[in-house]
mmCIF file of C-alpha atoms and ligand atoms in Angstrom:
data_model
loop_
_atom_site.group_PDB
_atom_site.id
_atom_site.type_symbol
_atom_site.label_atom_id
_atom_site.label_comp_id
_atom_site.label_asym_id
_atom_site.label_seq_id
_atom_site.Cartn_x
_atom_site.Cartn_y
_atom_site.Cartn_z
ATOM 1 C CA UNK A 1 -0.357 0.056 -0.312
ATOM 2 C CA UNK A 2 1.301 4.111 -0.373
ATOM 3 C CA UNK A 3 2.820 4.962 2.681
ATOM 4 C CA UNK A 4 0.036 7.710 3.157
ATOM 5 C CA UNK A 5 -0.779 7.270 6.722
ATOM 6 C CA UNK A 6 -5.040 7.607 5.562
ATOM 7 C CA UNK A 7 -5.120 4.608 3.640
ATOM 8 C CA UNK A 8 -6.838 1.863 4.995
ATOM 9 C CA UNK A 9 -4.671 -1.360 5.202
ATOM 10 C CA UNK A 10 -5.659 -4.283 3.553
ATOM 11 C CA UNK A 11 -5.801 -7.058 6.113
ATOM 12 C CA UNK A 12 -3.303 -9.505 3.793
ATOM 13 C CA UNK A 13 -0.535 -9.265 1.401
ATOM 14 C CA UNK A 14 -2.272 -10.793 -2.064
ATOM 15 C CA UNK A 15 1.151 -11.254 -3.429
ATOM 16 C CA UNK A 16 4.624 -9.868 -3.239
ATOM 17 C CA UNK A 17 7.600 -9.946 -5.359
ATOM 18 C CA UNK A 18 11.363 -10.340 -3.738
ATOM 19 C CA UNK A 19 14.490 -9.600 -5.448
ATOM 20 C CA UNK A 20 16.047 -8.521 -8.663
ATOM 21 C CA UNK A 21 14.545 -9.401 -12.464
ATOM 22 C CA UNK A 22 17.139 -12.003 -12.922
ATOM 23 C CA UNK A 23 16.631 -14.420 -9.413
ATOM 24 C CA UNK A 24 13.960 -12.465 -8.149
ATOM 25 C CA UNK A 25 10.437 -14.508 -7.192
ATOM 26 C CA UNK A 26 7.036 -14.158 -6.619
ATOM 27 C CA UNK A 27 5.132 -15.155 -3.896
ATOM 28 C CA UNK A 28 1.655 -15.635 -3.834
ATOM 29 C CA UNK A 29 -1.282 -15.831 -1.068
ATOM 30 C CA UNK A 30 -2.910 -19.251 -2.142
ATOM 31 C CA UNK A 31 -6.839 -17.851 -1.545
ATOM 32 C CA UNK A 32 -8.040 -21.634 -2.286
ATOM 33 C CA UNK A 33 -7.141 -21.776 1.520
ATOM 34 C CA UNK A 34 -8.973 -19.080 3.247
ATOM 35 C CA UNK A 35 -10.885 -18.736 5.138
ATOM 36 C CA UNK A 36 -9.178 -21.190 6.758
ATOM 37 C CA UNK A 37 -6.012 -21.067 6.153
ATOM 38 C CA UNK A 38 -3.267 -18.041 5.517
ATOM 39 C CA UNK A 39 -0.556 -19.996 3.249
ATOM 40 C CA UNK A 40 1.223 -19.072 0.135
ATOM 41 C CA UNK A 41 2.593 -20.677 -2.527
ATOM 42 C CA UNK A 42 6.585 -19.215 -3.769
ATOM 43 C CA UNK A 43 6.388 -18.642 -7.636
ATOM 44 C CA UNK A 44 9.860 -19.004 -10.276
ATOM 45 C CA UNK A 45 8.717 -19.405 -13.043
ATOM 46 C CA UNK A 46 5.897 -18.717 -15.319
ATOM 47 C CA UNK A 47 4.478 -21.765 -14.857
ATOM 48 C CA UNK A 48 3.689 -21.590 -11.818
ATOM 49 C CA UNK A 49 1.940 -17.918 -12.074
ATOM 50 C CA UNK A 50 -0.316 -19.156 -14.666
ATOM 51 C CA UNK A 51 -1.271 -21.978 -12.599
ATOM 52 C CA UNK A 52 -2.464 -20.101 -9.768
ATOM 53 C CA UNK A 53 -4.294 -18.104 -11.779
ATOM 54 C CA UNK A 54 -5.835 -21.175 -13.703
ATOM 55 C CA UNK A 55 -6.964 -22.425 -9.785
ATOM 56 C CA UNK A 56 -7.670 -19.149 -8.629
ATOM 57 C CA UNK A 57 -5.307 -19.528 -5.741
ATOM 58 C CA UNK A 58 -5.000 -15.569 -7.306
ATOM 59 C CA UNK A 59 -8.194 -14.249 -8.501
ATOM 60 C CA UNK A 60 -9.957 -11.007 -8.897
ATOM 61 C CA UNK A 61 -9.659 -9.192 -12.483
ATOM 62 C CA UNK A 62 -6.676 -6.776 -10.842
ATOM 63 C CA UNK A 63 -5.045 -8.926 -8.993
ATOM 64 C CA UNK A 64 -4.405 -11.643 -11.545
ATOM 65 C CA UNK A 65 -3.202 -8.919 -13.892
ATOM 66 C CA UNK A 66 -0.756 -7.705 -11.509
ATOM 67 C CA UNK A 67 -0.108 -11.494 -10.733
ATOM 68 C CA UNK A 68 0.319 -11.958 -14.809
ATOM 69 C CA UNK A 69 2.673 -8.755 -15.286
ATOM 70 C CA UNK A 70 5.495 -10.745 -12.396
ATOM 71 C CA UNK A 71 5.319 -13.832 -14.266
ATOM 72 C CA UNK A 72 6.180 -11.987 -17.902
ATOM 73 C CA UNK A 73 9.226 -11.006 -15.786
ATOM 74 C CA UNK A 74 9.806 -14.922 -14.296
ATOM 75 C CA UNK A 75 9.283 -15.733 -17.843
ATOM 76 C CA UNK A 76 11.910 -13.457 -19.297
ATOM 77 C CA UNK A 77 14.691 -14.790 -16.789
ATOM 78 C CA UNK A 78 14.720 -17.824 -18.415
ATOM 79 C CA UNK A 79 14.688 -16.364 -21.966
ATOM 80 C CA UNK A 80 18.054 -16.299 -23.709
ATOM 81 C CA UNK A 81 20.713 -13.520 -24.167
ATOM 82 C CA UNK A 82 19.581 -13.485 -28.206
ATOM 83 C CA UNK A 83 17.680 -12.116 -30.478
ATOM 84 C CA UNK A 84 15.039 -15.085 -29.583
ATOM 85 C CA UNK A 85 14.727 -13.110 -26.388
ATOM 86 C CA UNK A 86 11.646 -11.421 -27.846
ATOM 87 C CA UNK A 87 9.982 -14.289 -29.307
ATOM 88 C CA UNK A 88 9.932 -15.648 -25.492
ATOM 89 C CA UNK A 89 7.991 -13.153 -24.613
ATOM 90 C CA UNK A 90 5.500 -12.468 -26.612
ATOM 91 C CA UNK A 91 4.913 -16.537 -26.526
ATOM 92 C CA UNK A 92 5.161 -15.677 -22.193
ATOM 93 C CA UNK A 93 2.165 -13.205 -22.569
ATOM 94 C CA UNK A 94 -0.432 -15.521 -25.037
ATOM 95 C CA UNK A 95 0.390 -18.092 -22.339
ATOM 96 C CA UNK A 96 -0.055 -16.105 -19.124
ATOM 97 C CA UNK A 97 -3.657 -14.245 -20.885
ATOM 98 C CA UNK A 98 -4.757 -18.069 -21.819
ATOM 99 C CA UNK A 99 -4.808 -18.899 -17.819
ATOM 100 C CA UNK A 100 -8.698 -17.285 -17.702
ATOM 101 C CA UNK A 101 -10.198 -15.243 -20.874
ATOM 102 C CA UNK A 102 -13.184 -12.654 -19.001
ATOM 103 C CA UNK A 103 -11.313 -10.597 -17.066
ATOM 104 C CA UNK A 104 -9.738 -8.389 -19.242
ATOM 105 C CA UNK A 105 -7.649 -7.052 -17.132
ATOM 106 C CA UNK A 106 -5.387 -10.079 -17.015
ATOM 107 C CA UNK A 107 -4.274 -9.115 -21.000
ATOM 108 C CA UNK A 108 -4.191 -5.552 -20.915
ATOM 109 C CA UNK A 109 -1.024 -6.285 -18.183
ATOM 110 C CA UNK A 110 1.058 -8.453 -19.865
ATOM 111 C CA UNK A 111 0.911 -6.665 -23.146
ATOM 112 C CA UNK A 112 1.693 -3.720 -21.391
ATOM 113 C CA UNK A 113 5.046 -5.425 -20.299
ATOM 114 C CA UNK A 114 5.438 -7.089 -23.195
ATOM 115 C CA UNK A 115 5.546 -3.524 -24.850
ATOM 116 C CA UNK A 116 7.889 -2.396 -22.272
ATOM 117 C CA UNK A 117 9.985 -5.246 -23.849
ATOM 118 C CA UNK A 118 9.910 -4.191 -27.129
ATOM 119 C CA UNK A 119 10.061 -0.391 -27.248
ATOM 120 C CA UNK A 120 13.445 -1.881 -24.870
ATOM 121 C CA UNK A 121 16.374 -1.551 -27.457
ATOM 122 C CA UNK A 122 19.663 -2.844 -26.158
ATOM 123 C CA UNK A 123 21.991 -5.941 -26.849
ATOM 124 C CA UNK A 124 22.063 -6.608 -22.584
ATOM 125 C CA UNK A 125 18.966 -8.502 -21.551
ATOM 126 C CA UNK A 126 19.427 -8.270 -17.539
ATOM 127 C CA UNK A 127 18.875 -4.130 -18.906
ATOM 128 C CA UNK A 128 15.715 -5.248 -20.514
ATOM 129 C CA UNK A 129 14.214 -7.742 -17.551
ATOM 130 C CA UNK A 130 15.058 -4.863 -15.303
ATOM 131 C CA UNK A 131 13.061 -3.461 -17.273
ATOM 132 C CA UNK A 132 9.747 -5.334 -17.390
ATOM 133 C CA UNK A 133 9.843 -5.730 -13.276
ATOM 134 C CA UNK A 134 10.124 -2.303 -13.418
ATOM 135 C CA UNK A 135 6.629 -1.930 -15.774
ATOM 136 C CA UNK A 136 5.548 -4.556 -13.739
ATOM 137 C CA UNK A 137 5.951 -2.534 -10.739
ATOM 138 C CA UNK A 138 4.554 0.363 -11.948
ATOM 139 C CA UNK A 139 1.801 -1.446 -12.858
ATOM 140 C CA UNK A 140 1.274 -3.074 -9.015
ATOM 141 C CA UNK A 141 1.537 0.532 -7.664
ATOM 142 C CA UNK A 142 -0.946 2.010 -9.902
ATOM 143 C CA UNK A 143 -3.688 -0.960 -9.014
ATOM 144 C CA UNK A 144 -3.154 0.238 -5.165
ATOM 145 C CA UNK A 145 -3.686 4.309 -6.605
ATOM 146 C CA UNK A 146 -6.585 2.542 -8.951
ATOM 147 C CA UNK A 147 -8.779 1.213 -5.743
ATOM 148 C CA UNK A 148 -7.810 3.990 -3.567
ATOM 149 C CA UNK A 149 -9.173 6.350 -6.462
ATOM 150 C CA UNK A 150 -12.026 4.331 -6.682
ATOM 151 C CA UNK A 151 -13.376 4.398 -3.343
ATOM 152 C CA UNK A 152 -12.897 8.487 -3.267
ATOM 153 C CA UNK A 153 -15.725 8.654 -5.508
ATOM 154 C CA UNK A 154 -17.482 5.855 -3.969
ATOM 155 C CA UNK A 155 -17.739 7.073 -0.060
ATOM 156 C CA UNK A 156 -20.136 9.312 -0.846
ATOM 157 C CA UNK A 157 -23.083 7.080 -2.065
ATOM 158 C CA UNK A 158 -22.089 4.410 1.315
ATOM 159 C CA UNK A 159 -25.137 5.038 3.363
ATOM 160 C CA UNK A 160 -24.818 6.501 6.975
ATOM 161 C CA UNK A 161 -26.657 3.486 9.176
ATOM 162 C CA UNK A 162 -27.286 1.903 5.327
ATOM 163 C CA UNK A 163 -27.079 -1.854 4.254
ATOM 164 C CA UNK A 164 -25.161 -2.811 0.760
ATOM 165 C CA UNK A 165 -25.028 -5.944 -0.886
ATOM 166 C CA UNK A 166 -21.498 -7.018 -2.951
ATOM 167 C CA UNK A 167 -21.996 -9.769 -4.752
ATOM 168 C CA UNK A 168 -18.307 -12.312 -5.022
ATOM 169 C CA UNK A 169 -15.349 -11.219 -4.315
ATOM 170 C CA UNK A 170 -14.526 -7.826 -5.383
ATOM 171 C CA UNK A 171 -12.829 -6.423 -2.052
ATOM 172 C CA UNK A 172 -8.591 -6.530 -1.074
ATOM 173 C CA UNK A 173 -8.306 -10.110 -2.041
ATOM 174 C CA UNK A 174 -8.592 -9.521 -5.577
ATOM 175 C CA UNK A 175 -6.750 -6.095 -5.870
ATOM 176 C CA UNK A 176 -3.209 -5.129 -3.974
ATOM 177 C CA UNK A 177 -5.206 -2.772 -2.760
ATOM 178 C CA UNK A 178 -8.645 -1.702 -1.113
ATOM 179 C CA UNK A 179 -10.605 -3.542 -3.822
ATOM 180 C CA UNK A 180 -12.732 -2.062 -6.001
ATOM 181 C CA UNK A 181 -16.248 -2.556 -4.859
ATOM 182 C CA UNK A 182 -15.520 -2.159 -1.129
ATOM 183 C CA UNK A 183 -13.031 0.709 -2.093
ATOM 184 C CA UNK A 184 -15.758 2.934 -0.451
ATOM 185 C CA UNK A 185 -17.068 0.749 2.158
ATOM 186 C CA UNK A 186 -12.955 0.564 3.492
ATOM 187 C CA UNK A 187 -12.786 4.288 3.411
ATOM 188 C CA UNK A 188 -16.546 5.149 5.159
ATOM 189 C CA UNK A 189 -15.603 3.019 7.711
ATOM 190 C CA UNK A 190 -11.924 4.749 7.985
ATOM 191 C CA UNK A 191 -14.542 7.729 8.249
ATOM 192 C CA UNK A 192 -16.304 6.183 11.369
ATOM 193 C CA UNK A 193 -19.445 5.501 9.089
ATOM 194 C CA UNK A 194 -21.596 2.260 10.369
ATOM 195 C CA UNK A 195 -22.847 0.696 7.903
ATOM 196 C CA UNK A 196 -23.586 -2.946 7.481
ATOM 197 C CA UNK A 197 -22.104 -5.440 4.398
ATOM 198 C CA UNK A 198 -24.726 -8.073 3.302
ATOM 199 C CA UNK A 199 -22.042 -10.538 1.624
ATOM 200 C CA UNK A 200 -23.535 -13.053 -0.884
ATOM 201 C CA UNK A 201 -22.269 -16.374 -0.275
ATOM 202 C CA UNK A 202 -21.490 -16.543 -3.782
ATOM 203 C CA UNK A 203 -21.977 -20.260 -5.429
ATOM 204 C CA UNK A 204 -20.522 -22.430 -6.636
ATOM 205 C CA UNK A 205 -16.761 -21.595 -5.138
ATOM 206 C CA UNK A 206 -18.120 -19.250 -2.312
ATOM 207 C CA UNK A 207 -15.759 -16.049 -2.834
ATOM 208 C CA UNK A 208 -18.152 -14.366 -0.693
ATOM 209 C CA UNK A 209 -18.479 -16.525 2.002
ATOM 210 C CA UNK A 210 -14.966 -17.997 2.273
ATOM 211 C CA UNK A 211 -13.389 -14.169 1.279
ATOM 212 C CA UNK A 212 -15.123 -10.895 1.405
ATOM 213 C CA UNK A 213 -16.427 -12.161 4.934
ATOM 214 C CA UNK A 214 -13.224 -12.407 5.628
ATOM 215 C CA UNK A 215 -11.577 -9.520 4.842
ATOM 216 C CA UNK A 216 -14.192 -7.466 6.118
ATOM 217 C CA UNK A 217 -14.206 -9.344 9.213
ATOM 218 C CA UNK A 218 -10.691 -8.873 9.754
ATOM 219 C CA UNK A 219 -11.347 -4.881 8.840
ATOM 220 C CA UNK A 220 -13.995 -4.733 11.529
ATOM 221 C CA UNK A 221 -16.949 -4.428 8.700
ATOM 222 C CA UNK A 222 -19.856 -5.232 10.327
ATOM 223 C CA UNK A 223 -20.905 -7.986 7.188
ATOM 224 C CA UNK A 224 -23.813 -10.612 7.378
ATOM 225 C CA UNK A 225 -23.486 -14.222 4.810
ATOM 226 C CA UNK A 226 -25.900 -14.117 3.206
ATOM 227 C CA UNK A 227 -26.414 -17.151 0.238
ATOM 228 C CA UNK A 228 -27.433 -16.446 -2.844
ATOM 229 C CA UNK A 229 -31.069 -17.418 -3.248
ATOM 230 C CA UNK A 230 -31.413 -14.472 -0.247
ATOM 231 C CA UNK A 231 -30.388 -11.708 -1.793
ATOM 232 C CA UNK A 232 -33.871 -10.964 -3.141
ATOM 233 C CA UNK A 233 -35.973 -11.461 -0.282
ATOM 234 C CA UNK A 234 -33.108 -9.519 1.489
ATOM 235 C CA UNK A 235 -33.987 -6.356 -0.908
ATOM 236 C CA UNK A 236 -37.548 -6.584 -1.055
ATOM 237 C CA UNK A 237 -36.933 -6.248 3.161
ATOM 238 C CA UNK A 238 -35.248 -3.166 2.673
ATOM 239 C CA UNK A 239 -32.363 -3.641 4.102
ATOM 240 C CA UNK A 240 -29.832 -3.083 1.466
ATOM 241 C CA UNK A 241 -29.768 0.566 0.043
ATOM 242 C CA UNK A 242 -27.235 -0.120 -2.542
ATOM 243 C CA UNK A 243 -25.492 -3.425 -4.617
ATOM 244 C CA UNK A 244 -21.684 -2.130 -5.665
ATOM 245 C CA UNK A 245 -20.224 -5.307 -7.369
ATOM 246 C CA UNK A 246 -16.963 -5.226 -9.110
ATOM 247 C CA UNK A 247 -16.288 -6.046 -13.024
ATOM 248 C CA UNK A 248 -13.946 -8.490 -15.190
ATOM 249 C CA UNK A 249 -14.519 -6.324 -18.613
ATOM 250 C CA UNK A 250 -16.729 -3.827 -19.513
ATOM 251 C CA UNK A 251 -17.628 -3.411 -23.326
ATOM 252 C CA UNK A 252 -17.990 0.846 -25.193
ATOM 253 C CA UNK A 253 -21.503 0.859 -23.745
ATOM 254 C CA UNK A 254 -21.084 -0.202 -19.921
ATOM 255 C CA UNK A 255 -22.575 -3.604 -19.894
ATOM 256 C CA UNK A 256 -20.528 -5.792 -17.261
ATOM 257 C CA UNK A 257 -19.346 -9.058 -17.250
ATOM 258 C CA UNK A 258 -18.791 -10.077 -13.197
ATOM 259 C CA UNK A 259 -19.211 -13.474 -11.600
ATOM 260 C CA UNK A 260 -22.184 -15.430 -12.049
ATOM 261 C CA UNK A 261 -25.446 -14.383 -10.155
ATOM 262 C CA UNK A 262 -24.746 -10.639 -11.175
ATOM 263 C CA UNK A 263 -26.966 -10.108 -13.526
ATOM 264 C CA UNK A 264 -29.996 -11.611 -11.510
ATOM 265 C CA UNK A 265 -29.221 -9.453 -8.620
ATOM 266 C CA UNK A 266 -29.049 -6.651 -10.501
ATOM 267 C CA UNK A 267 -32.863 -7.523 -12.006
ATOM 268 C CA UNK A 268 -33.830 -7.772 -8.629
ATOM 269 C CA UNK A 269 -32.208 -4.643 -7.342
ATOM 270 C CA UNK A 270 -34.085 -2.939 -10.414
ATOM 271 C CA UNK A 271 -37.367 -4.446 -8.867
ATOM 272 C CA UNK A 272 -36.888 -2.657 -5.421
ATOM 273 C CA UNK A 273 -35.789 0.693 -7.174
ATOM 274 C CA UNK A 274 -32.321 -0.359 -5.116
ATOM 275 C CA UNK A 275 -29.570 2.065 -7.069
ATOM 276 C CA UNK A 276 -27.790 -1.245 -8.255
ATOM 277 C CA UNK A 277 -23.280 -0.104 -8.638
ATOM 278 C CA UNK A 278 -20.359 -1.276 -11.329
ATOM 279 C CA UNK A 279 -16.845 -0.234 -9.522
ATOM 280 C CA UNK A 280 -13.393 -0.775 -11.527
ATOM 281 C CA UNK A 281 -10.752 0.781 -12.915
ATOM 282 C CA UNK A 282 -9.877 1.936 -16.319
ATOM 283 C CA UNK A 283 -7.867 -1.587 -16.763
ATOM 284 C CA UNK A 284 -11.355 -3.804 -16.917
ATOM 285 C CA UNK A 285 -12.863 -1.328 -20.385
ATOM 286 C CA UNK A 286 -12.654 -3.202 -23.109
ATOM 287 C CA UNK A 287 -13.255 -0.339 -25.633
ATOM 288 C CA UNK A 288 -12.571 -3.219 -28.255
ATOM 289 C CA UNK A 289 -15.848 -4.764 -28.041
ATOM 290 C CA UNK A 290 -19.523 -2.543 -29.245
ATOM 291 C CA UNK A 291 -21.264 -4.754 -26.198
ATOM 292 C CA UNK A 292 -20.960 -7.210 -23.743
ATOM 293 C CA UNK A 293 -22.466 -10.019 -26.399
ATOM 294 C CA UNK A 294 -18.839 -9.743 -27.519
ATOM 295 C CA UNK A 295 -16.909 -10.856 -23.910
ATOM 296 C CA UNK A 296 -15.597 -14.597 -23.928
ATOM 297 C CA UNK A 297 -17.376 -16.063 -21.208
ATOM 298 C CA UNK A 298 -15.336 -18.875 -19.704
ATOM 299 C CA UNK A 299 -16.745 -21.967 -18.792
ATOM 300 C CA UNK A 300 -15.397 -23.881 -15.573
ATOM 301 C CA UNK A 301 -15.068 -27.933 -14.646
ATOM 302 C CA UNK A 302 -18.393 -29.440 -14.036
ATOM 303 C CA UNK A 303 -16.761 -31.141 -10.522
ATOM 304 C CA UNK A 304 -17.757 -27.164 -9.338
ATOM 305 C CA UNK A 305 -20.873 -27.509 -9.137
ATOM 306 C CA UNK A 306 -21.053 -31.830 -8.333
ATOM 307 C CA UNK A 307 -19.184 -31.553 -5.462
ATOM 308 C CA UNK A 308 -18.863 -29.463 -2.624
ATOM 309 C CA UNK A 309 -17.866 -29.577 1.298
ATOM 310 C CA UNK A 310 -15.885 -32.743 0.182
ATOM 311 C CA UNK A 311 -18.421 -35.128 -1.589
ATOM 312 C CA UNK A 312 -20.346 -35.374 -4.506
ATOM 313 C CA UNK A 313 -23.828 -33.958 -4.295
ATOM 314 C CA UNK A 314 -25.498 -34.562 -7.243
ATOM 315 C CA UNK A 315 -25.852 -38.080 -9.697
ATOM 316 C CA UNK A 316 -22.764 -39.418 -11.427
ATOM 317 C CA UNK A 317 -23.266 -38.542 -15.214
ATOM 318 C CA UNK A 318 -25.774 -35.770 -14.631
ATOM 319 C CA UNK A 319 -24.981 -33.298 -17.613
ATOM 320 C CA UNK A 320 -23.600 -30.000 -15.914
ATOM 321 C CA UNK A 321 -23.287 -26.377 -17.449
ATOM 322 C CA UNK A 322 -21.363 -24.151 -15.635
ATOM 323 C CA UNK A 323 -20.101 -20.498 -16.778
ATOM 324 C CA UNK A 324 -18.291 -18.306 -14.323
ATOM 325 C CA UNK A 325 -19.371 -15.090 -15.439
ATOM 326 C CA UNK A 326 -22.458 -13.554 -16.692
ATOM 327 C CA UNK A 327 -23.292 -9.822 -18.567
ATOM 328 C CA UNK A 328 -25.501 -7.222 -16.706
ATOM 329 C CA UNK A 329 -27.115 -5.337 -19.624
ATOM 330 C CA UNK A 330 -25.447 -1.321 -19.105
ATOM 331 C CA UNK A 331 -29.208 -0.377 -18.453
ATOM 332 C CA UNK A 332 -29.469 -1.999 -15.222
ATOM 333 C CA UNK A 333 -26.576 0.153 -13.823
ATOM 334 C CA UNK A 334 -26.921 2.995 -12.196
ATOM 335 C CA UNK A 335 -23.513 4.134 -12.487
ATOM 336 C CA UNK A 336 -19.930 2.805 -12.873
ATOM 337 C CA UNK A 337 -17.671 4.111 -9.657
ATOM 338 C CA UNK A 338 -14.204 3.974 -11.902
ATOM 339 C CA UNK A 339 -10.977 5.568 -11.042
ATOM 340 C CA UNK A 340 -11.362 8.572 -13.164
ATOM 341 C CA UNK A 341 -15.241 9.733 -12.140
ATOM 342 C CA UNK A 342 -19.109 7.927 -12.057
ATOM 343 C CA UNK A 343 -20.249 7.499 -15.383
ATOM 344 C CA UNK A 344 -23.874 7.314 -15.190
ATOM 345 C CA UNK A 345 -25.945 7.345 -17.044
ATOM 346 C CA UNK A 346 -24.514 4.205 -18.600
ATOM 347 C CA UNK A 347 -23.905 4.469 -22.186
ATOM 348 C CA UNK A 348 -21.839 4.262 -25.285
ATOM 349 C CA UNK A 349 -21.164 8.495 -24.641
ATOM 350 C CA UNK A 350 -20.114 8.807 -20.771
ATOM 351 C CA UNK A 351 -18.003 5.699 -21.335
ATOM 352 C CA UNK A 352 -15.668 6.939 -23.414
ATOM 353 C CA UNK A 353 -16.145 10.544 -22.198
ATOM 354 C CA UNK A 354 -14.764 9.452 -18.818
ATOM 355 C CA UNK A 355 -12.489 6.381 -19.805
ATOM 356 C CA UNK A 356 -11.000 7.635 -23.232
ATOM 357 C CA UNK A 357 -10.866 6.339 -26.562
HETATM 358 O O1 MRU B 1 -13.472 -16.089 -10.459
HETATM 359 P P1 MRU B 1 -12.661 -14.805 -9.612
HETATM 360 O O2 MRU B 1 -13.027 -15.203 -8.576
HETATM 361 O O3 MRU B 1 -11.922 -14.635 -10.294
HETATM 362 O O4 MRU B 1 -14.223 -13.385 -9.884
HETATM 363 C C1 MRU B 1 -13.494 -12.576 -9.490
HETATM 364 C C2 MRU B 1 -14.962 -11.299 -9.686
HETATM 365 O O5 MRU B 1 -15.950 -12.121 -10.704
HETATM 366 C C3 MRU B 1 -14.934 -10.336 -9.079
HETATM 367 O O6 MRU B 1 -16.246 -9.193 -8.908
HETATM 368 C C4 MRU B 1 -13.944 -9.612 -11.107
HETATM 369 O O7 MRU B 1 -12.792 -10.040 -10.615
HETATM 370 C C5 MRU B 1 -13.770 -7.404 -10.008
HETATM 371 S S1 MRU B 1 -12.729 -8.002 -9.144
HETATM 372 C C6 MRU B 1 -11.699 -6.455 -8.256
#
């Protein structure tokens, strides 16, 4: 986190780089073990980073971007000190991007490190490796700052004494700062405001229960866990004054992909006249896509929904459908809270005005 003492500190570091560009390594918090165990994975090559992203040991759009940026540095440690170095860096970007398809931050970060390699002209390959590490560290530091900027825009929206509903984990554990959806909550809590956060459990991998409920409780924020199918009732009972979620990719018209279940939540919020906010940094926007129909949706393994609590919970050989994300159409989103300002109403003109071209 930046040294500014007014910035709330996330409960735990999601990742940390140690050492130089030639021999250094990446340490990742293994989020699959939370909330029961705080343990880490040491990554000494790009494959370890790729696998940690694919298995959700590190997850959340901004965090996998930062992890991939350092993964590029690790890949470069094994490349030859010849012209083949540059072909290898390109291949590494493609390889890391392939770990998960929906969150555009992953490709954005890998491509940014690749671009730095391409414009660093030198015969000294360790000098180029150092440039890659410098770029990864910049992406890392920027991510922390983006969360804080989102939080400053979100803070006035968190009602004192009110209820906030969130889905999945778009918190400190999904970023390297104070989260996106949670950024306003952390700042409101620091300012001494009282409010309650309803955390959707988030089937099938329970990021809401395992991660959001855990990190908010660690921070001393009043958190209440509900299952996904309780959200509509909680909204109907008037317990919630705002819904705020993160995003994995936002198209030019404002359609936003996020964890499966977000779309249903947006429909329920609209029915009950509760504002529905998406919080995301500029790096989550993919302005090359006109609308959400172009966003690739990750399909995940059947076992994620046929097994739970360490045992089989569905009949053998049952056919499954397990999309990890859905797309919420822009007309259901009250506003998108970004580091660059608040986009409202959500349409292409306003997205381009705030995010740029
Ligand atoms: O599958 P996950 O756990 O990576 O899904 C994460 C989400 O859907 C988050 O809401 C999104 O990445 C935004 S994180 C600030």
